Protein backbone atom coordinates (compact mmCIF):
# COMPACT_ATOMS: atom_id res chain seq x y z
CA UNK A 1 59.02 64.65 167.44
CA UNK A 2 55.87 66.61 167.37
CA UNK A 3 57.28 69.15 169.79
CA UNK A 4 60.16 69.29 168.06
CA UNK A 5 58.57 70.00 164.21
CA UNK A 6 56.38 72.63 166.61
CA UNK A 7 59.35 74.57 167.51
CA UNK A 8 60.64 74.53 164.14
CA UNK A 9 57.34 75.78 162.92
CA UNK A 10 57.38 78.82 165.28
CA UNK A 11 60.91 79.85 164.30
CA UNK A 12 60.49 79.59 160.97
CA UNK A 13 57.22 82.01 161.42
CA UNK A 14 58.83 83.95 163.83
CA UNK A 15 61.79 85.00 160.83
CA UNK A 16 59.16 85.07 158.33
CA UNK A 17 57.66 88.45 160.28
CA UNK A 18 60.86 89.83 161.33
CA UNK A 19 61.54 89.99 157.04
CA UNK A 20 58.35 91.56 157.02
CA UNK A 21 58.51 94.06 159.39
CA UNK A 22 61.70 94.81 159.38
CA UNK A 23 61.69 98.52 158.21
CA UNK A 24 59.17 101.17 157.31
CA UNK A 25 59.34 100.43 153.71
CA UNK A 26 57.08 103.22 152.80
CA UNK A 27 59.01 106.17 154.74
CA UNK A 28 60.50 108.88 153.87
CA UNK A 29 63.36 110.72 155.09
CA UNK A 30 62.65 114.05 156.72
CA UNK A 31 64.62 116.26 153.98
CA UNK A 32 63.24 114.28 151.02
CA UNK A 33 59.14 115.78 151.75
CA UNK A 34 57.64 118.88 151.49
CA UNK A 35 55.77 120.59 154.04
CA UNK A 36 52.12 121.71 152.73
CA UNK A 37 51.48 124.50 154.85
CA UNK A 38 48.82 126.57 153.53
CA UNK A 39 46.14 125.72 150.56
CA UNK A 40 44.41 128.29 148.38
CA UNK A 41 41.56 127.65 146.23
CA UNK A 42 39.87 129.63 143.32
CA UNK A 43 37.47 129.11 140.81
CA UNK A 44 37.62 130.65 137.44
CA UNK A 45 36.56 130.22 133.29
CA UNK A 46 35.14 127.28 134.94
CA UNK A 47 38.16 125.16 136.67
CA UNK A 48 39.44 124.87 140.17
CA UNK A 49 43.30 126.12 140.70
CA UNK A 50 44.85 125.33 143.38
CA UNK A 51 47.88 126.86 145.07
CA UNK A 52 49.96 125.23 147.68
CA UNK A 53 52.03 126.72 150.03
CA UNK A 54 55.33 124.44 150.92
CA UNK A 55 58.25 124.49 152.78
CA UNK A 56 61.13 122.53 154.10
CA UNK A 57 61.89 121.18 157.23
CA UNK A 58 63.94 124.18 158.12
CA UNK A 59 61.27 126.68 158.00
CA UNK A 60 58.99 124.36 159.72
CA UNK A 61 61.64 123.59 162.67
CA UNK A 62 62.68 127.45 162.53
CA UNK A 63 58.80 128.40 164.20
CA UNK A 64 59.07 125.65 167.04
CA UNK A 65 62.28 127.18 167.92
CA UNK A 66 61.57 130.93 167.53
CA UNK A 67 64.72 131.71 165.94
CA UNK A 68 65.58 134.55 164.32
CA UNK A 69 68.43 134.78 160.98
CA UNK A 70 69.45 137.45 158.45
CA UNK A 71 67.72 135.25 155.68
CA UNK A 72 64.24 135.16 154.93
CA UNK A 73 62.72 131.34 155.12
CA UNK A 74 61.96 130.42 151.82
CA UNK A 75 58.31 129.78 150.65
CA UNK A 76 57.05 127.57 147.21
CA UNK A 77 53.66 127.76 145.94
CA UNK A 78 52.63 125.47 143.80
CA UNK A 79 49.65 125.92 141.46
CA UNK A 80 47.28 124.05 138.96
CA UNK A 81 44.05 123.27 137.62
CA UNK A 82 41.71 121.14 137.03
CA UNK A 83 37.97 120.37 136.06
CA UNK A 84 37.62 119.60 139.90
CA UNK A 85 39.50 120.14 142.35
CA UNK A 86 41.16 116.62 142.95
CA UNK A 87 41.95 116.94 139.25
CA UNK A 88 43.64 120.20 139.94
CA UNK A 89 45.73 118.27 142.69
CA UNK A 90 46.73 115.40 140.42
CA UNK A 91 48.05 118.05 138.49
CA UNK A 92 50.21 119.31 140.70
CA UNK A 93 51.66 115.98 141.32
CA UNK A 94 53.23 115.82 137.54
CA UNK A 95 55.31 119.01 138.73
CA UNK A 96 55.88 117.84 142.32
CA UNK A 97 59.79 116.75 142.58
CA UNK A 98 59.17 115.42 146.43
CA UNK A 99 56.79 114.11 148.52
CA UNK A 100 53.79 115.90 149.40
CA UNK A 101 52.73 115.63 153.06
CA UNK A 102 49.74 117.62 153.51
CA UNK A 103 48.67 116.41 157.49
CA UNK A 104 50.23 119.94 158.64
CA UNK A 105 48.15 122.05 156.53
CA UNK A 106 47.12 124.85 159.02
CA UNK A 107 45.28 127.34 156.65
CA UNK A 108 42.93 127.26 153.72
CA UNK A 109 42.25 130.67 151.57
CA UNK A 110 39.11 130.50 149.72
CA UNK A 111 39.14 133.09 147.03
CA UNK A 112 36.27 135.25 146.43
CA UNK A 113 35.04 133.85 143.31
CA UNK A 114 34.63 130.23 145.17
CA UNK A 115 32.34 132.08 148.19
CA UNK A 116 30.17 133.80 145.38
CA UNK A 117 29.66 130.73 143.17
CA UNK A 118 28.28 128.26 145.94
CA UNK A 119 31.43 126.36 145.71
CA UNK A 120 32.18 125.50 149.18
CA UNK A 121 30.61 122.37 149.48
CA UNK A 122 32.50 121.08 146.55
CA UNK A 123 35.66 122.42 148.20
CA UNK A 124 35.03 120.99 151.65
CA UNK A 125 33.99 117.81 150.29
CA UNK A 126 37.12 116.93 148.76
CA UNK A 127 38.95 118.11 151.96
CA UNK A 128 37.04 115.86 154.27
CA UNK A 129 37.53 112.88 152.03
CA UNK A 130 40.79 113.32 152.37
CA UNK A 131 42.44 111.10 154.61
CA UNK A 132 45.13 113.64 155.86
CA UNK A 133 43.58 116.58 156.30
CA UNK A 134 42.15 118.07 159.59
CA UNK A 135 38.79 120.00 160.81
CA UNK A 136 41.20 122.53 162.86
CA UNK A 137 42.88 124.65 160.27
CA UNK A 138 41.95 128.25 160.04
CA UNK A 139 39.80 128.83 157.18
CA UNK A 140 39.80 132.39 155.64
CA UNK A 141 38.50 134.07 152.30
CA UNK A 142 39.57 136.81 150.48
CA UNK A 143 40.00 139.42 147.85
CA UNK A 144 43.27 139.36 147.12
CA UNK A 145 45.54 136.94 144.29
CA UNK A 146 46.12 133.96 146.17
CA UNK A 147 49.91 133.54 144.65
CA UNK A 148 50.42 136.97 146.71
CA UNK A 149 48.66 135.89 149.75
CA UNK A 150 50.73 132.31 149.80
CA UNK A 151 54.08 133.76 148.98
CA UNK A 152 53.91 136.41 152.10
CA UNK A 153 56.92 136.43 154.93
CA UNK A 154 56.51 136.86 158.39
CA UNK A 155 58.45 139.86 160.30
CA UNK A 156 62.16 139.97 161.53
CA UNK A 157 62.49 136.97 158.88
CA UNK A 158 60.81 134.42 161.26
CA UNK A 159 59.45 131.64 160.09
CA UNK A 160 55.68 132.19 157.39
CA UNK A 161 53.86 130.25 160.51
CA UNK A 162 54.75 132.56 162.50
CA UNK A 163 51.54 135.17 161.09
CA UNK A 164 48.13 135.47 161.06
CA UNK A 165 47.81 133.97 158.42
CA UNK A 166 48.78 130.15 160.70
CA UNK A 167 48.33 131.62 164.05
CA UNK A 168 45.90 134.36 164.36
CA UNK A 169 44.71 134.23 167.63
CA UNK A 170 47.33 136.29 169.20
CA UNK A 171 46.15 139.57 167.24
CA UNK A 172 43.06 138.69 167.66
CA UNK A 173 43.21 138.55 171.80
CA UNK A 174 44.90 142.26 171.33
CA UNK A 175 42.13 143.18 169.00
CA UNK A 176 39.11 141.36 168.89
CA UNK A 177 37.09 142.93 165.93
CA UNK A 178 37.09 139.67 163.57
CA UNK A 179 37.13 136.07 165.12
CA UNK A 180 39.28 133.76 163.79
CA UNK A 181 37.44 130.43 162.09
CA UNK A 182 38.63 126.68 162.22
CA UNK A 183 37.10 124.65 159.59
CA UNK A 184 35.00 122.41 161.55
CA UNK A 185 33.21 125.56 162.45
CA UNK A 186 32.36 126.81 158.89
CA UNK A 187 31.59 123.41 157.90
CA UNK A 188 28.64 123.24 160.75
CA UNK A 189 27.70 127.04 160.32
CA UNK A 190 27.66 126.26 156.41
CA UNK A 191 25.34 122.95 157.09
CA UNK A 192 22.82 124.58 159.38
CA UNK A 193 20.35 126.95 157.34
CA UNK A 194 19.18 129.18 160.64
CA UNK A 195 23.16 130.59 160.69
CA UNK A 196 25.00 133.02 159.18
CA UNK A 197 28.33 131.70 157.97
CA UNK A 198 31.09 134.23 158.74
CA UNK A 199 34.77 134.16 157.07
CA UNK A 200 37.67 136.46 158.10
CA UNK A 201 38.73 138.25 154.75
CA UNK A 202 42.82 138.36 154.94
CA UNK A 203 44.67 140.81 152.70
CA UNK A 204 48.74 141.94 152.77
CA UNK A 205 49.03 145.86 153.83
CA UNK A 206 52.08 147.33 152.99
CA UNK A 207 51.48 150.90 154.92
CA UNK A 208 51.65 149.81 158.73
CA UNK A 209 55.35 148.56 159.22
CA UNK A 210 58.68 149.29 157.40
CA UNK A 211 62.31 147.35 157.32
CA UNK A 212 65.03 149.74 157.19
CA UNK A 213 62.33 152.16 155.31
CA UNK A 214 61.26 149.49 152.95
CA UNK A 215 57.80 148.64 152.69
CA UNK A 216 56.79 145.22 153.79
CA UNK A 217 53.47 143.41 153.36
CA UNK A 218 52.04 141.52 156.23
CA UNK A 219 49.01 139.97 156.93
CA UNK A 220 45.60 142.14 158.24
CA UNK A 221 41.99 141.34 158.25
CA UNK A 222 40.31 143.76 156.39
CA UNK A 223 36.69 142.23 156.65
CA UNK A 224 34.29 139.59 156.52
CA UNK A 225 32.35 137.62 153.96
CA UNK A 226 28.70 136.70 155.15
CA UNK A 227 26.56 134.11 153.97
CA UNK A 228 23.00 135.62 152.21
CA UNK A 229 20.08 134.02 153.38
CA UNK A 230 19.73 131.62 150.88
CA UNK A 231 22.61 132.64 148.45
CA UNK A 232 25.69 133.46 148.38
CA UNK A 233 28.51 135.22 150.26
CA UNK A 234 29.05 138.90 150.64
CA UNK A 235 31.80 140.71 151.53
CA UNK A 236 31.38 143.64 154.06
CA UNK A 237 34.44 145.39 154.44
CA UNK A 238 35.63 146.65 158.09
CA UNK A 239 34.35 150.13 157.41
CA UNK A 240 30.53 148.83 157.21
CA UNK A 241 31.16 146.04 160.45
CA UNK A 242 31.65 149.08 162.89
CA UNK A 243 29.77 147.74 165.61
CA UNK A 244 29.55 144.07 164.34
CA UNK A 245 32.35 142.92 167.34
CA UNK A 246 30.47 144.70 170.14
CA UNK A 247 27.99 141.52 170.08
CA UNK A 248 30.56 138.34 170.30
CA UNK A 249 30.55 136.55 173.36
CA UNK A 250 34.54 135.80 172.68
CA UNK A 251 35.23 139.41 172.22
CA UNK A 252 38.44 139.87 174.41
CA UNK A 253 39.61 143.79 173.77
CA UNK A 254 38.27 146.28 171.54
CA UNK A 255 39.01 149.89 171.48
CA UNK A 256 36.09 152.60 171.89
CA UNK A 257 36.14 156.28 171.33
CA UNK A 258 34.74 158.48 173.78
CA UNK A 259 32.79 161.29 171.60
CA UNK A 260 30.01 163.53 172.03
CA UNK A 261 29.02 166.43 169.04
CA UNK A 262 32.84 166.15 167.59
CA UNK A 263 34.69 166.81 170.99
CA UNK A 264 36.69 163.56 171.58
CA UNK A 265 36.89 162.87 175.67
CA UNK A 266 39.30 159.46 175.89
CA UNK A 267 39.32 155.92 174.46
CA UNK A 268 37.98 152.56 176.67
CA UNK A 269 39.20 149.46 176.03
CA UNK A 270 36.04 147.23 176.22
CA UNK A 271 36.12 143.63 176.89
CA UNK A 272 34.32 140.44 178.84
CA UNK A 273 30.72 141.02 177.34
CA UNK A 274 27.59 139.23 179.00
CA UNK A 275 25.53 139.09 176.14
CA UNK A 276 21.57 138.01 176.19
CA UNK A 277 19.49 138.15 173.37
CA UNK A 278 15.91 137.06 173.54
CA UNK A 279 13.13 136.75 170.33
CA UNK A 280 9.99 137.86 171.56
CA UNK A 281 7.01 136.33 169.65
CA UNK A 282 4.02 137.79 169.07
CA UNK A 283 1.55 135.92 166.42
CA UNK A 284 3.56 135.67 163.09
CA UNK A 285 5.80 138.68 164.53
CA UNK A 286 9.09 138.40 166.27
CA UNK A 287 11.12 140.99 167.53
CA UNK A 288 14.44 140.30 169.71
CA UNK A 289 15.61 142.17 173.12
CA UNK A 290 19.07 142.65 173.43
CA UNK A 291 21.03 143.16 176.89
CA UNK A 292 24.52 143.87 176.86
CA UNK A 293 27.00 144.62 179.88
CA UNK A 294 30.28 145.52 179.22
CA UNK A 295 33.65 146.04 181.39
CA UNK A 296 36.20 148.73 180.27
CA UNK A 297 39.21 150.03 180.82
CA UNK A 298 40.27 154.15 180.59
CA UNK A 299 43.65 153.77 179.27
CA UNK A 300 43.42 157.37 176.94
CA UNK A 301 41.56 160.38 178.87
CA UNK A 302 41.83 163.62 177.20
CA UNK A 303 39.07 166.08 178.52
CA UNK A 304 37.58 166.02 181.54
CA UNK A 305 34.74 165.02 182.06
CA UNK A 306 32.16 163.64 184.85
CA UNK A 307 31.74 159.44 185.21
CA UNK A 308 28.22 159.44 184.49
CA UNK A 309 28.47 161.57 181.21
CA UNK A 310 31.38 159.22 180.15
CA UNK A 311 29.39 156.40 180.56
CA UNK A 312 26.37 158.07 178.45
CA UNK A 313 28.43 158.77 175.61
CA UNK A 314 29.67 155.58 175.23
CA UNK A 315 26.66 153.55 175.51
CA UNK A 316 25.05 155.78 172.86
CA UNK A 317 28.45 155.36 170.47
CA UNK A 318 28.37 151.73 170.65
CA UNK A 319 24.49 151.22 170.34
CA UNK A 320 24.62 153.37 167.34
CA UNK A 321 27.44 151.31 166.30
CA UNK A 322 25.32 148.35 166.40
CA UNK A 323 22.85 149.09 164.97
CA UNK A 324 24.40 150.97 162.05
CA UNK A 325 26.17 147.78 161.02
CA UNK A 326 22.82 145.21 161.18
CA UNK A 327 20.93 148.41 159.20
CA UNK A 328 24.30 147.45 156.49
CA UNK A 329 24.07 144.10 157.14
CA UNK A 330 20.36 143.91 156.02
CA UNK A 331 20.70 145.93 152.89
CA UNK A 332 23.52 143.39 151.83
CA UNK A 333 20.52 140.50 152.76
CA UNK A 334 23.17 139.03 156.02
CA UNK A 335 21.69 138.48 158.96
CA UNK A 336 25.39 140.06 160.84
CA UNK A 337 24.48 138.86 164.74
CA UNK A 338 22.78 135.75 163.76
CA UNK A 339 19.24 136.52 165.39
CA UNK A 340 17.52 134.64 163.17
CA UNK A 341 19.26 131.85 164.91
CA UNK A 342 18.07 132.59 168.04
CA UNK A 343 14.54 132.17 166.90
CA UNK A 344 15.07 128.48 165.62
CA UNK A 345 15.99 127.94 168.73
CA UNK A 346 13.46 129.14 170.39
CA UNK A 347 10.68 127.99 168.14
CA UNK A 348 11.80 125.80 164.80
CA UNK A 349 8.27 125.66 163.31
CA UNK A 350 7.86 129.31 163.42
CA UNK A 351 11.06 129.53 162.01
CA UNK A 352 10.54 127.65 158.87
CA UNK A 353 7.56 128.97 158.60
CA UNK A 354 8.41 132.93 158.65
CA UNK A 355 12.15 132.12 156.83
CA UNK A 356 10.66 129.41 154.43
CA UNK A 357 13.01 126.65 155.68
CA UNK A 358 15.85 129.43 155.86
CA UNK A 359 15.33 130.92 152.24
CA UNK A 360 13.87 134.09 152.81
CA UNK A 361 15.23 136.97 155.49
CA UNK A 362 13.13 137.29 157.92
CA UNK A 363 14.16 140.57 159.90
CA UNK A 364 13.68 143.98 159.68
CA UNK A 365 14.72 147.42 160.43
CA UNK A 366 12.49 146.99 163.54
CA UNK A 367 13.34 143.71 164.55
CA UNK A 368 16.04 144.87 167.29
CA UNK A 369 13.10 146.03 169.69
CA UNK A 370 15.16 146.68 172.78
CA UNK A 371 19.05 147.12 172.64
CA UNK A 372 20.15 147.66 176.26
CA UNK A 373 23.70 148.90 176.92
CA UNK A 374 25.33 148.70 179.92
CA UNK A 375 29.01 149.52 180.56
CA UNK A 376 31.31 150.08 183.73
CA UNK A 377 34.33 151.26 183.95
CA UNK A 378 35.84 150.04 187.09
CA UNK A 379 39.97 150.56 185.57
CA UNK A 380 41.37 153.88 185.15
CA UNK A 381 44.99 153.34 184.69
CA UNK A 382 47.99 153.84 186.53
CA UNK A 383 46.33 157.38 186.86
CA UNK A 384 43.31 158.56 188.49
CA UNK A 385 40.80 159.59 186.21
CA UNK A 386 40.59 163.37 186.52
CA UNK A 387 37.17 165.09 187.16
C-alpha cells in the first residue's frame, strides 16, 4: 500500500512539472522584437538622450548571409531623455511598440559633450549593470549628431552591420592609422590613471564614393579623442596624429611617402613594427629611449633613387612624424604614446611622485631622448626596384 501511494505520489509530481515547464512562457517570437544594434549617448542642458539604433530580423539575417537587394535595409533610431541615463531608457520604453532585446548591441557612440564633461563613468556604469549588455562592443566617440551617425547605410544596400561602424577591423587591417576599441578596453584604460584613454572619432564623409553620381555618406575615422592627464578628453583630429600610428605594436599597414626637399621618390607600405621603449631614470628625471624596426613594402617608385638614400629619407619622414604629433599631443596636455605608462611600470613610486598620483603631466619636449628608426625594405613588387 505504501508502494503503491509512493507511485501515485511521483506521478502526480511528475505532471505537476510537466504543467510547469511546459513552454517558454516568457518568449518571444522572432518577428515580434527589435534588434538594438547600436547605442548613442549625449549629454546636454543637463540630461542624458539616448538614441538607439534597431532593426528587424531581416536586416540582422541579411549580414550573416551577405546578400545583396535593390532595397536599402531599413534602420529606426529611437531617442529620449532623461535625468540619468536609465531614466532616459525608461523613456524610450513608453514609445517602444516591441520588445527590446539589447544582448546584440555591437557599438556604442559617445558624443563629444559626454567625453568633455567626465561622463563616462556614469555611462559605463549603467552599461555594466546591465544584465544584457557585453564588454566586446566597439566603443567610439564623436563629433557628429548622433541621429545622423545611427541612421547611416552600408554600401551596395547591404546590411548597417556590415560598416565600420559594427565591424571595423577590416579597414583597419588595410589601414592601420586608428585602432579600433572594445569596451572592456576603455573601461580598464579609463580605470588606470598611468594611461592615456584613446577613442576612435567616427564621422559620415560624403566625398569618397558615389551611387550612380549621388553622394553617399559612409562611415570614416577622422580622429581620436585623448584623455588629459587628469581631465578631460580632447579631440585631435587626423591632421595633428601624423605620426601617432607609427608607434602601435598592432599596426598592420600604413602608407609612407618617400620625400626629400619637395621631390617625391615612391610610397612604402610599412607594417610588423618591433617596438621597445625604455624610461631611463636619472634622480627625479626620466627620459625614454625609443627603438623602432620596421618592414616595408615598395609598391609606388617614381624616381630613382639609390637603397640607402631611400632608406634615409624615410627614417627621417617618419621620426619627424613622430615626434611632430607627441610635440601636438603635449600642447593639447595628452600623453599620445602612453610613456608615462611605461614609467609606472618601471617604477610606481617615482611615478606618483613626479605625476602626483597621475594628475599632473609629467613629460616634456625633451623627454623622447633617443628615437631610433630602423626600416628595411626587403619587397619591391612584382618589379625590380630600378637604380
Amino acid at each position: 500500500m505504501k508502494r503503491q501511494m509512493r507511485r501515485w505520489s511521483l506521478g502526480l509530481l511528475s505532471l505537476a512539472l510537466c504543467l510547469v515547464t511546459s513552454g517558454c512562457w516568457s518568449a518571444y517570437e522572432i518577428q515580434q522584437v527589435d534588434y538594438a544594434k547600436a547605442i548613442g549617448i549625449e549629454y546636454k542642458d543637463g540630461l542624458y538622450h539616448m538614441y538607439v539604433q534597431t532593426m528587424d530580423f531581416a536586416s540582422v539575417a541579411k549580414s550573416e548571409s551577405s546578400a545583396k537587394t535593390a532595397d536599402t535595409p531599413p534602420v529606426w533610431v529611437g531617442h529620449a531623455a532623461g535625468k540619468t541615463l536609465n531614466l532616459a531608457v525608461n523613456e524610450l520604453f513608453r514609445s517602444a511598440q516591441l520588445h527590446i532585446a539589447w544582448g546584440h548591441v555591437t557599438a556604442i557612440v559617445m558624443d563629444e559633450s559626454v567625453l568633455t564633461s567626465n561622463r563616462i563613468k556614469d555611462v559605463f556604469d549603467m552599461l555594466g549593470r546591465f544584465p544584457e549588455s557585453r564588454y566586446t562592443t566597439w566603443v567610439y566617440g564623436t563629433r557628429e549628431p548622433l541621429e545622423d551617425i545611427l541612421s547611416a547605410t552600408s554600401i551596395y544596400n547591404m546590411s548597417p552591420l556590415d560598416s565600420i561602424l559594427h565591424n571595423p577591423l577590416p579597414t583597419f587591417l588595410e589601414e592601420s592609422l586608428f585602432p579600433p576599441v572594445l569596451s572592456f578596453k576603455l573601461i580598464s584604460t579609463h580605470n588606470d590613471a598611468s594611461t592615456t584613454t584613446y577613442l576612435p572619432s567616427i564621422s559620415l564623409n560624403k566625398d569618397y564614393w558615389k551611387q550612380n553620381k549621388k553622394e553617399h555618406e559612409l562611415f570614416v575615422i577622422e580622429g581620436a579623442f585623448f584623455e588629459r592627464t587628469g581631465d578631460n578628453f580632447e579631440f585631435l583630429p587626423r591632421s595633428k596624429l601624423p605620426g601617432y600610428h607609427w608607434l602601435l605594436k598592432d599596426m598592420r599597414r600604413a602608407p609612407l611617402m618617400i620625400e626629400n626637399e619637395g621631390t617625391i621618390y615612391g610610397v612604402l607600405s610599412v607594417g610588423l613594427p618591433n617596438l621597445k621603449i625604455k624610461p631611463v631614470v636619472k634622480g627625479n628625471e626620466v627620459h625614454f629611449n625609443i627603438d623602432a624596426k620596421y618592414l616595408t613594402a615598395l609598391y609606388e617608385y617614381l624616381t630613382p633613387i639609390s637603397y640607402d638614400e631611400m632608406v634615409q629619407y624615410s627614417e627621417k619622414t617618419l621620426r619627424d612624424q613622430i615626434l611632430q604629433t607627441y610635440r601636438e599631443g603635449l600642447r593639447r596636455g595628452v600623453d599620445v604614446y602612453g610613456l608615462q605608462e611605461k614609467l609606472y611600470r618601471k617604477n610606481p613610486g617615482l611615478w606618483r611622485k613626479l605625476s602626483n598620483n597621475g594628475s599632473k603631466m609629467i613629460l616634456t619636449e625633451d623627454s623622447i631622448q633617443n628615437l631610433n628608426i630602423k626600416i628595411t625594405i626587403p619587397y619591391t613588387g612584382k618589379f625590380q626596384r630600378r637604380v
